[in-house]
Coordinates of C-alpha atoms and ligand atoms in Angstrom, one line a residue:
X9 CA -18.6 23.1 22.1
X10 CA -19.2 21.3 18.8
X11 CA -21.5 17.9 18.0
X12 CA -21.0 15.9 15.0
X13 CA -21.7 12.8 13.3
X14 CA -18.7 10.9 11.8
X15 CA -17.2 7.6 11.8
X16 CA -14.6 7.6 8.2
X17 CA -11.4 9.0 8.0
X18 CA -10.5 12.2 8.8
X19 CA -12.7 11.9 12.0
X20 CA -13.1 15.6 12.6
X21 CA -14.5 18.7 10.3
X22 CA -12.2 20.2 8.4
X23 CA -11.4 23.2 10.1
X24 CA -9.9 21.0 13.2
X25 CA -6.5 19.8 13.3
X26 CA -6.0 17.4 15.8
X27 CA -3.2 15.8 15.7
X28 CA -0.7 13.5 18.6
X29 CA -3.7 11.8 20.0
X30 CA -3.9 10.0 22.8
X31 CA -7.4 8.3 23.5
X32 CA -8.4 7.6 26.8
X33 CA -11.8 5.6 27.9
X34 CA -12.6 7.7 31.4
X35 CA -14.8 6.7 34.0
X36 CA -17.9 8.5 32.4
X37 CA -17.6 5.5 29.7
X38 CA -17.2 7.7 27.0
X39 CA -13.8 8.4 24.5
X40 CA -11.9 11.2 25.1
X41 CA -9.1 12.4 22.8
X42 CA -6.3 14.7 24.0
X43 CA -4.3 16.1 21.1
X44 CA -2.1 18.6 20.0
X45 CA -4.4 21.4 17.8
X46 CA -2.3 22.5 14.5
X47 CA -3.5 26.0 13.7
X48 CA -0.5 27.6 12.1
X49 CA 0.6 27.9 8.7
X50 CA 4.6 27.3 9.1
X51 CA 4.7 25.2 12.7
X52 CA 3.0 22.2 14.2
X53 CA 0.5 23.0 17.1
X54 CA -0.5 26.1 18.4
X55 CA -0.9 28.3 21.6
X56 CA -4.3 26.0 23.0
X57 CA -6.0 22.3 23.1
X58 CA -9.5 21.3 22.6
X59 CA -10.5 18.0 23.8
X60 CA -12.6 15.7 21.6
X61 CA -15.2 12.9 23.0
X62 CA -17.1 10.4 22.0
X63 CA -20.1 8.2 23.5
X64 CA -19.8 5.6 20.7
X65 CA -17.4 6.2 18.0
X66 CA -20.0 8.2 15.8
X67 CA -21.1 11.3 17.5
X68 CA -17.8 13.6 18.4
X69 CA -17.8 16.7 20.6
X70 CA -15.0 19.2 20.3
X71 CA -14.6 20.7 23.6
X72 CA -14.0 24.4 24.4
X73 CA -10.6 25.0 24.8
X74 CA -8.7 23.3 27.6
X75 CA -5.7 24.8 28.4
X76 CA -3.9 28.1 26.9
X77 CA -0.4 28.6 26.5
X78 CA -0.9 31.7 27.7
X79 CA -1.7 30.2 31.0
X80 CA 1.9 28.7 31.6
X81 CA 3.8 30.8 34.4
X82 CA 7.6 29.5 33.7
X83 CA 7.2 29.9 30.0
X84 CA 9.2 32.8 28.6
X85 CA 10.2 33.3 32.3
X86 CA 14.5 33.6 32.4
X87 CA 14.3 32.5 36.2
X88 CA 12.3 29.7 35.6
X89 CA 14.4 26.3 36.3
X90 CA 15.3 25.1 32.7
X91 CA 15.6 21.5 32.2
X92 CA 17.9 19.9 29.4
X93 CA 16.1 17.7 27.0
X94 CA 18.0 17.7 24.0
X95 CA 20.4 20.9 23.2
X96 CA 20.3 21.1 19.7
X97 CA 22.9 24.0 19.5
X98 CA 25.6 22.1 21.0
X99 CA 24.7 18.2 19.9
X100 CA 26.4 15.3 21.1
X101 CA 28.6 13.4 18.5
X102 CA 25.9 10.4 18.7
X103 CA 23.2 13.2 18.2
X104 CA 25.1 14.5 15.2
X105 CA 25.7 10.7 13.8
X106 CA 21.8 10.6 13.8
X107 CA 21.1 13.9 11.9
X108 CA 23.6 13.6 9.6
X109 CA 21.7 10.4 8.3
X110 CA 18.3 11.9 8.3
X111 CA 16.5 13.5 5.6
X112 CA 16.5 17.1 5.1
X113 CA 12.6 17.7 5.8
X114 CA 13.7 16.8 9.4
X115 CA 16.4 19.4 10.0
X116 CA 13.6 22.0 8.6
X117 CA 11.7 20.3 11.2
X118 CA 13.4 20.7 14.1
X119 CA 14.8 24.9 12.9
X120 CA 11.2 25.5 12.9
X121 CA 11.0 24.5 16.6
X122 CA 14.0 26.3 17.6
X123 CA 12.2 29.4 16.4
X124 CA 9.2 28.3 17.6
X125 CA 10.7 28.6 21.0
X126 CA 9.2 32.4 22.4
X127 CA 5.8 31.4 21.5
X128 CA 4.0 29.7 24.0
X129 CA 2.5 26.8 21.8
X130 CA 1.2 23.7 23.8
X131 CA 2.7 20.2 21.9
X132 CA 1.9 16.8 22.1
X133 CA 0.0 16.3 25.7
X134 CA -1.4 13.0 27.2
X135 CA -4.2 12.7 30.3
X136 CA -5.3 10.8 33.0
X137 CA -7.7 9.9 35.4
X138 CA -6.9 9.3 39.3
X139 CA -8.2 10.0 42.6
X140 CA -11.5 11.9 41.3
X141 CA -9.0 14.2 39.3
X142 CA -8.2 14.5 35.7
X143 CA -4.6 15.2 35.2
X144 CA -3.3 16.6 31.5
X145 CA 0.1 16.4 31.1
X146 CA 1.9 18.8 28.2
X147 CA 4.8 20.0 26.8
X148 CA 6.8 23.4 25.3
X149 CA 8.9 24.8 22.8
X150 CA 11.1 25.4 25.3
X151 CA 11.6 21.7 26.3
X152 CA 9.5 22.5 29.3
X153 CA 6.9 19.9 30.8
X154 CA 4.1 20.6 33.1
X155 CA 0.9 19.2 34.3
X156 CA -2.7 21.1 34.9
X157 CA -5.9 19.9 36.5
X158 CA -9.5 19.5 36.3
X159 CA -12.1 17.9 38.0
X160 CA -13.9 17.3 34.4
X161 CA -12.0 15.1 31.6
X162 CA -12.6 18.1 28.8
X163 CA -10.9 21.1 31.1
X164 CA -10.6 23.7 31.7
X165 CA -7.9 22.4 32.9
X166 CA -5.6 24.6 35.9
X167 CA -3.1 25.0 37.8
X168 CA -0.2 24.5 35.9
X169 CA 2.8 23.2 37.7
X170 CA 6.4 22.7 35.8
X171 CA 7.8 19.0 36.2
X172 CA 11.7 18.5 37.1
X173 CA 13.0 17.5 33.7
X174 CA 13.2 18.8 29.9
X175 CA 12.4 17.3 26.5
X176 CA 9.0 16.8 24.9
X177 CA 6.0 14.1 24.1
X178 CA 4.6 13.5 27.5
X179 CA 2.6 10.0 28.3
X180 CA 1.2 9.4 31.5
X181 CA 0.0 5.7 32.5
X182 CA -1.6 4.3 35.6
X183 CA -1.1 0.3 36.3
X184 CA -3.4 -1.8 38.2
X185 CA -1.9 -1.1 41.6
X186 CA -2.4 2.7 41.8
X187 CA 0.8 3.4 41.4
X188 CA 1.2 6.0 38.3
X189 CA 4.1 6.3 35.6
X190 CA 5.5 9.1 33.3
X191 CA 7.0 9.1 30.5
X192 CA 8.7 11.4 27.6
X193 CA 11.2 12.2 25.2
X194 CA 12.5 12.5 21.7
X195 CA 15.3 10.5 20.4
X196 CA 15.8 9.4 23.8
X197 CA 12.9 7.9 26.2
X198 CA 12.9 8.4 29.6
X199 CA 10.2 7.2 32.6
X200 CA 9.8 7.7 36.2
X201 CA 7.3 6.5 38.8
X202 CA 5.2 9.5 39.5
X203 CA 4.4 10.5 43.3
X204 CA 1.1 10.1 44.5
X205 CA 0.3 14.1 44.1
X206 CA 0.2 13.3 40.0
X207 CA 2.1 16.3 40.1
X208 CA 5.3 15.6 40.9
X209 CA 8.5 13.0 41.0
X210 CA 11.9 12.7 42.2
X211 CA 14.3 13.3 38.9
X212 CA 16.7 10.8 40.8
X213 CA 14.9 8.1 39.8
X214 CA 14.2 8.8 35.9
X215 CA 15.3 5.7 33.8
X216 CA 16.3 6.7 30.6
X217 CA 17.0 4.9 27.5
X218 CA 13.9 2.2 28.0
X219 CA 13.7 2.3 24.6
X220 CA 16.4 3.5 22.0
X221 CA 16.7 4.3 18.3
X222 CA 18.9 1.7 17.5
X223 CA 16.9 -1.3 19.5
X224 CA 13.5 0.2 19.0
X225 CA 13.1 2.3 16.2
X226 CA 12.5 5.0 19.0
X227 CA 12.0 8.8 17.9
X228 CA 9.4 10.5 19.8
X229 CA 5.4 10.1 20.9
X230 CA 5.5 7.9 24.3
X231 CA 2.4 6.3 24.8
X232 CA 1.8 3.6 27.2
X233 CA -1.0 0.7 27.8
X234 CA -1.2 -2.4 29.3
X235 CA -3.1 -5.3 28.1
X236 CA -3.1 -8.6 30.3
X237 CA 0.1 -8.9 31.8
X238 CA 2.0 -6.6 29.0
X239 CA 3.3 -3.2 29.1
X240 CA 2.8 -1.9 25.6
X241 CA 4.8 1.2 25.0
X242 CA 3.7 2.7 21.4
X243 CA 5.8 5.8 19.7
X244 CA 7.2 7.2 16.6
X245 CA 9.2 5.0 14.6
X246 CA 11.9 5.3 12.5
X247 CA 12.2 2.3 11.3
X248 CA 11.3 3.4 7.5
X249 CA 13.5 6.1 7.4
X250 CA 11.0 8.8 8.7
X251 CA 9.0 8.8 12.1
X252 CA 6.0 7.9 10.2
X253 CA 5.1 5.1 11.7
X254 CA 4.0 4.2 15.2
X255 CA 5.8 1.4 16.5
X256 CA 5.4 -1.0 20.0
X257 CA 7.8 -2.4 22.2
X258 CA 6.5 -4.8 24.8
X259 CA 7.6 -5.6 28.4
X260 CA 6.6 -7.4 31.7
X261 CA 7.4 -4.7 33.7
X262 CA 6.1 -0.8 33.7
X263 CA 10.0 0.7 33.2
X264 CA 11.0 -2.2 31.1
X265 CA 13.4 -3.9 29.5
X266 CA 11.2 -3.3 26.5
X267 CA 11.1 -6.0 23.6
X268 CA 10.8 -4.6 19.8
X269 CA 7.7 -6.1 18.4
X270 CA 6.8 -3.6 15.4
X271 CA 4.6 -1.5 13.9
X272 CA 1.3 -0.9 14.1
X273 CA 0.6 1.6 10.6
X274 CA 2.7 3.7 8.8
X275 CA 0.9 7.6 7.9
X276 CA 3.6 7.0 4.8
X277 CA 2.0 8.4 1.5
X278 CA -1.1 10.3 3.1
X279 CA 0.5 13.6 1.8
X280 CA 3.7 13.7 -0.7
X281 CA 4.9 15.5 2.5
X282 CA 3.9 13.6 4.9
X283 CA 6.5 13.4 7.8
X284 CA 5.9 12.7 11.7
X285 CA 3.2 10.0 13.4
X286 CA 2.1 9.9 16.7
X287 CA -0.9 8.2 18.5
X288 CA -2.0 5.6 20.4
X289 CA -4.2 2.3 21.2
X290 CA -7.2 2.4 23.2
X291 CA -10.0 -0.4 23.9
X292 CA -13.5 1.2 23.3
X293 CA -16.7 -0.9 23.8
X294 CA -14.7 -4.2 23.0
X295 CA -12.5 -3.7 19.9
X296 CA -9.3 -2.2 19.7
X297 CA -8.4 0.9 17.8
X298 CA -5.2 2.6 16.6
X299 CA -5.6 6.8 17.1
X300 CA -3.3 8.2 14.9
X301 CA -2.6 11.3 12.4
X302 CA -2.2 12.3 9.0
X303 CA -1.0 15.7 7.2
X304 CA -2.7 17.7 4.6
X305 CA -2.2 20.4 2.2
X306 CA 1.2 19.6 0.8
X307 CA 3.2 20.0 4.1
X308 CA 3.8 18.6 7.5
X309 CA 1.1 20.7 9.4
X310 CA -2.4 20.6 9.0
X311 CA -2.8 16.8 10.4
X312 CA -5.8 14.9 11.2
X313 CA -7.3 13.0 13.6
X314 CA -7.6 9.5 12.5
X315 CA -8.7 5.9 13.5
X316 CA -8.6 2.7 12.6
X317 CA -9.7 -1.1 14.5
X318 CA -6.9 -3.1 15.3
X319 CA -6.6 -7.0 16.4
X320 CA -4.4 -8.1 19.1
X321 CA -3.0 -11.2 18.3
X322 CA -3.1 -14.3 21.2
X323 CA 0.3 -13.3 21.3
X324 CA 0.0 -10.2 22.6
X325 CA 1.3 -9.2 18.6
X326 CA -0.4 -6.1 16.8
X327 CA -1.0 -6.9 13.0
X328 CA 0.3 -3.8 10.8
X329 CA -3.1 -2.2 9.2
X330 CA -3.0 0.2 6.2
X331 CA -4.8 3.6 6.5
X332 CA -8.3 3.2 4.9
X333 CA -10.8 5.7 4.2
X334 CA -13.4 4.0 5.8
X335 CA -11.6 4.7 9.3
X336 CA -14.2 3.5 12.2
X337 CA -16.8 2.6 10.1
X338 CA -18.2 0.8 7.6
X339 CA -17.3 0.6 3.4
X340 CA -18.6 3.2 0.9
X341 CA -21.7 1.4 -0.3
X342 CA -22.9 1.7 -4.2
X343 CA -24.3 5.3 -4.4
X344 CA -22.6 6.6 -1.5
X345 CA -20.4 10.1 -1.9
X346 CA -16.9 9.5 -1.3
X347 CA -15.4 13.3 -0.7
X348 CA -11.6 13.6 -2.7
X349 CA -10.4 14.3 1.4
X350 CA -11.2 11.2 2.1
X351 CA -8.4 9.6 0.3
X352 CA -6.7 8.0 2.4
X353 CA -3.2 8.0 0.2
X354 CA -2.1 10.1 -2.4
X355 CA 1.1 9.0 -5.1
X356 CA 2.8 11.9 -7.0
X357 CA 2.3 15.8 -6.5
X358 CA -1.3 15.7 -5.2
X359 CA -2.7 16.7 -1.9
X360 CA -5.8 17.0 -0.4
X361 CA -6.2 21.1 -0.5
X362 CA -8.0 23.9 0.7
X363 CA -11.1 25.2 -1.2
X364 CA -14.0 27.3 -0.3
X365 CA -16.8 25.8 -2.4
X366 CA -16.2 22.3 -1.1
X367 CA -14.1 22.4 1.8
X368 CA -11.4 20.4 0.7
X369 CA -10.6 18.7 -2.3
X370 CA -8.0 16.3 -4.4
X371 CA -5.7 19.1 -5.9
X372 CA -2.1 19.6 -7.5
X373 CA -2.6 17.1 -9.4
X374 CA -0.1 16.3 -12.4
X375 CA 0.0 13.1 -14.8
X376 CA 0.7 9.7 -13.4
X377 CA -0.8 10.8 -9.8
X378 CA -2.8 8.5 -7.8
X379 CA -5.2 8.8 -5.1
X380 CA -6.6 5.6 -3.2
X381 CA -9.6 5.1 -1.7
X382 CA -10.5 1.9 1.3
X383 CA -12.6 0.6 0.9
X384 CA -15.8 0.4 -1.2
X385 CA -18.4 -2.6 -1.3
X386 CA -21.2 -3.7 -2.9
X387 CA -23.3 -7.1 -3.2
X388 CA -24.2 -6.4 -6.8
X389 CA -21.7 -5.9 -9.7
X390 CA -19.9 -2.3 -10.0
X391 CA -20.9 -0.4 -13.8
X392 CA -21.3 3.0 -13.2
X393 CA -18.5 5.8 -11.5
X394 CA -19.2 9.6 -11.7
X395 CA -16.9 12.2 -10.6
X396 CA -17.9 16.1 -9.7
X397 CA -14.4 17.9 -10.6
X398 CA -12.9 21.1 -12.4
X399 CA -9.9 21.5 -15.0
X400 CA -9.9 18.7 -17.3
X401 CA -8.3 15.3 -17.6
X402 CA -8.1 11.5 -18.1
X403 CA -8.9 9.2 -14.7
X404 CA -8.0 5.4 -14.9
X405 CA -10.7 3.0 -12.3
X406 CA -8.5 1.0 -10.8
X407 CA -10.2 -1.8 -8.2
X408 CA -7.9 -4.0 -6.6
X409 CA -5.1 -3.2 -9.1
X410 CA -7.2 -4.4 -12.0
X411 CA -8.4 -1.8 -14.6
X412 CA -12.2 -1.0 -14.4
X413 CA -12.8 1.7 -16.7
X414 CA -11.8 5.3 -17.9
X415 CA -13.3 9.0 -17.4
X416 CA -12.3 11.8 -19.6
X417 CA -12.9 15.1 -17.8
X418 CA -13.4 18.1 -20.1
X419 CA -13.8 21.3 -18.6
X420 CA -12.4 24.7 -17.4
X421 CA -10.5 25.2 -14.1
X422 CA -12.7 26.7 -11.9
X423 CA -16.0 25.5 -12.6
X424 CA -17.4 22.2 -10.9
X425 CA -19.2 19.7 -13.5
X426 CA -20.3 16.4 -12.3
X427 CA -19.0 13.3 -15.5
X428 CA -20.2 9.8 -15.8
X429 CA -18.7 6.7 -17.6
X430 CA -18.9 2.9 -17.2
X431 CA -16.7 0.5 -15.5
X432 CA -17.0 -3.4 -15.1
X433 CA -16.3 -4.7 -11.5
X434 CA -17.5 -7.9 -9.8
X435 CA -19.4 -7.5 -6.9
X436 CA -17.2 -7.3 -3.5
X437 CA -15.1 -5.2 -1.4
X438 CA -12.3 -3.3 -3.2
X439 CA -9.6 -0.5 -2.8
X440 CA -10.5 2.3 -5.4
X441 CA -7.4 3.7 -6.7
X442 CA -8.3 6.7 -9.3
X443 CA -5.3 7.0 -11.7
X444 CA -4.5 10.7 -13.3
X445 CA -3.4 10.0 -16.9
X446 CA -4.2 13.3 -17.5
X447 CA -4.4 16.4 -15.5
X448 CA -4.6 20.1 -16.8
X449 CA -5.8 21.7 -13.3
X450 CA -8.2 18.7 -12.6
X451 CA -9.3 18.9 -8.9
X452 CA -11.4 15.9 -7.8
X453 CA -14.7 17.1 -5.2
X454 CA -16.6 14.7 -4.9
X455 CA -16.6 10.4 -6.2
X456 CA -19.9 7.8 -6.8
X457 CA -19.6 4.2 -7.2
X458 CA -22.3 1.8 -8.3
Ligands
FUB514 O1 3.0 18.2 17.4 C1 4.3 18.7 17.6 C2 5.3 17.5 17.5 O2 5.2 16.8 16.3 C3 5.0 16.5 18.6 O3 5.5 16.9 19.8 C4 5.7 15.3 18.0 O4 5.3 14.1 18.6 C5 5.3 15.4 16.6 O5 4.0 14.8 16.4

């Protein structure tokens, strides 16, 4: 178990990837995150989850691990009952309609999973709280679901049992009477009223199609809530092209008909690769949050933990927020460090990268880049930016779109220097966008304001 103190964007150290997350207020009061845990190189996820709490949005725990692939009985096992979710060897016309139109990141995607299939890697999982039981519901290369126990919302979690049906992106959801539903899929959405057990349901009665592509942007990443009267179900959405968004579709009823209403932020532009979203809402202490991820490192794994408050509207609409660095908490104030990971979008070639001095860093970058920065804010007038980097190049101030100043960087790739210049800013709050006119190996470490 690991304690620390964060509230910006990414949420978690460095070193964890925790990505598809579902956050969940249980009874204890406190926030507790169930997400997928990226630890490979070439694949999303990995073979084991660690959940991560919170008492108050600031202080974060990262649990021991909760559940091991390892521990799945049917996986790998030829006599295990295998459950169809989507057979991408022998597609449907409709299926092949769809792929045909997508981009080609997403075929790489989805060859990567096919020979992710003999490794037993735990994906997107959701959890839930009934009966004085916490149930964590999870998914398989092999299209396999399950769901294991606990009798603590961080694991260990046991028992795994296989549910009757195939696909991935498991969501659980419990309404006001008791009565508990499931829900899954990828390109196509599926739900079913789950027995009383938590770990079990009759297939005959699985709806599918509550949402669809063409109605609802739907692509994958189920995730249901309910707030008043309305059934909010929140998932990938393809709406822009690329499942980077998480959209909602709203009903008055738990297995719909579900009405398109949006999207709630778009992980668009948080990596020159970025590719695949998926998250959820959750009420905490009064205010609303999105949970959501982003990708590092100049590919589709390595993705984040991230959050950011959210307003529901009076009718029951979600306004579309931007990804800000400031995540959960409050502006950069003058004087405050602002890391070059905290960007919260990159234009051009660079990527917030691996070092070993600094962690992470702003990296790859090539002239004309940009990195952006929300927000920063300050009461008094903005004159001063310095910026600890290595290589050498020219960076443009941008605040709000309007020029603020220039930095020359002059030194040798390598070797951390720390420049200062000028800018002229009126007091206020403002989205920081550093422009690279220049770039011979410049790496960006570490940004002041004042
Ligand atoms: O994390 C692996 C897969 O990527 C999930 O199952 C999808 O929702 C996507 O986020």
């Amino acid at each position: 178990m690991r304690e620390y103190i964060n509230q910006r964007n990414p949420i978690l150290p460095l070193k964890y990837h925790v990505p598809d997350v579902e956050g969940h207020v249980m009874p204890d009061g406190k926030l507790y995150i169930y997400g997928s845990f990226d630890a490979l190189e070439d694949r999303f996820c990995s073979e084991k989850y660690h959940v991560v709490s919170t008492p108050d949005m600031k202080c974060w725990t990262v649990h021991d691990t909760a559940l091991s692939g390892r521990q799945i009985p049917w996986f790998n096992d030829p006599d295990a009952p295998k459950y169809q979710g989507i057979d991408w060897l022998h597609p449907t016309p409709f299926i092949q309609k769809m792929v045909q139109g997508y981009a080609a990141e997403w075929k790489e995607s989805y060859e990567k999973e096919q020979e992710s299939e003999k490794l037993p890697l735990l994906w997107a999982p959701d959890c839930i709280y009934k009966n004085g039981k916490y149930y964590l519901y999870f998914c398989m290369p092999d299209d396999s679901e399950g769901v294991a126990v606990s009798e603590h919302p961080e694991g260990p979690f046991i028992n795994p049992v296989q549910l009757p049906c195939g696909g991935i992106d498991p969501a659980i959801f419990v309404d006001d009477d008791g009565q508990a539903y499931y829900y899954w899929g990828q390109l196509f959405s599926h739900g079913v009223k789950m027995n009383d057990d938590m770990v079990s349901f009759n297939a005959e009665n699985i709806v599918d199609n509550l949402v669809t592509e063409e109605e609802h942007f739907f692509h994958e990443g189920s995730s249901m809530r309910k707030i008043g009267d309305t059934y909010y179900y929140i998932y990938a959405d393809m709406e822009r092209g690329k499942p980077t968004s998480l959209g909602y579709s709203t009903s008055k009823s738990p297995l719909g008909s579900f009405t398109y209403r949006g999207i709630i932020i778009d992980n668009d532009g948080c990596d020159p690769a970025s590719w695949n979203n998926h998250g959820s809402i959750e009420n905490v202490n009064g205010q609303w949050y999105v949970f959501y991820h982003r990708c590092s490192r100049g590919c589709q794994q390595y993705r984040r933990l991230c959050i950011e408050p959210i307003t529901i509207n009076p009718d029951g609409s979600i306004d579309e927020v931007k990804m800000t660095s400031q995540g959960a908490g409050e502006p950069f104030a003058p004087g405050e460090k602002i890391y070059g990971y905290q960007a919260c979008g990159v234009i051009g070639s660079v990527y917030i990268g691996a070092d070993e001095l600094y962690e992470e860093k702003l990296m790859n970058i090539s002239a004309g880049d940009t990195a952006v920065f929300r927000y920063v804010q300050s009461e008094t007038a903005w004159n001063k930016i310095s910026i600890t980097a290595s290589g050498s190049g020219k960076i443009l101030v941008i605040m709000n779109d309007q020029y603020a100043g220039s930095l020359k960087i002059e030194g040798q790739p390598g070797t951390v220097h720390t420049v200062s210049g000028g800018i002229q800013t009126p007091a206020g709050k403002y989205e920081l966008k550093l422009t690279f006119e220049e770039s011979d190996k410049l790496e960006i470490m570490e940004i002041v304001l004042k």
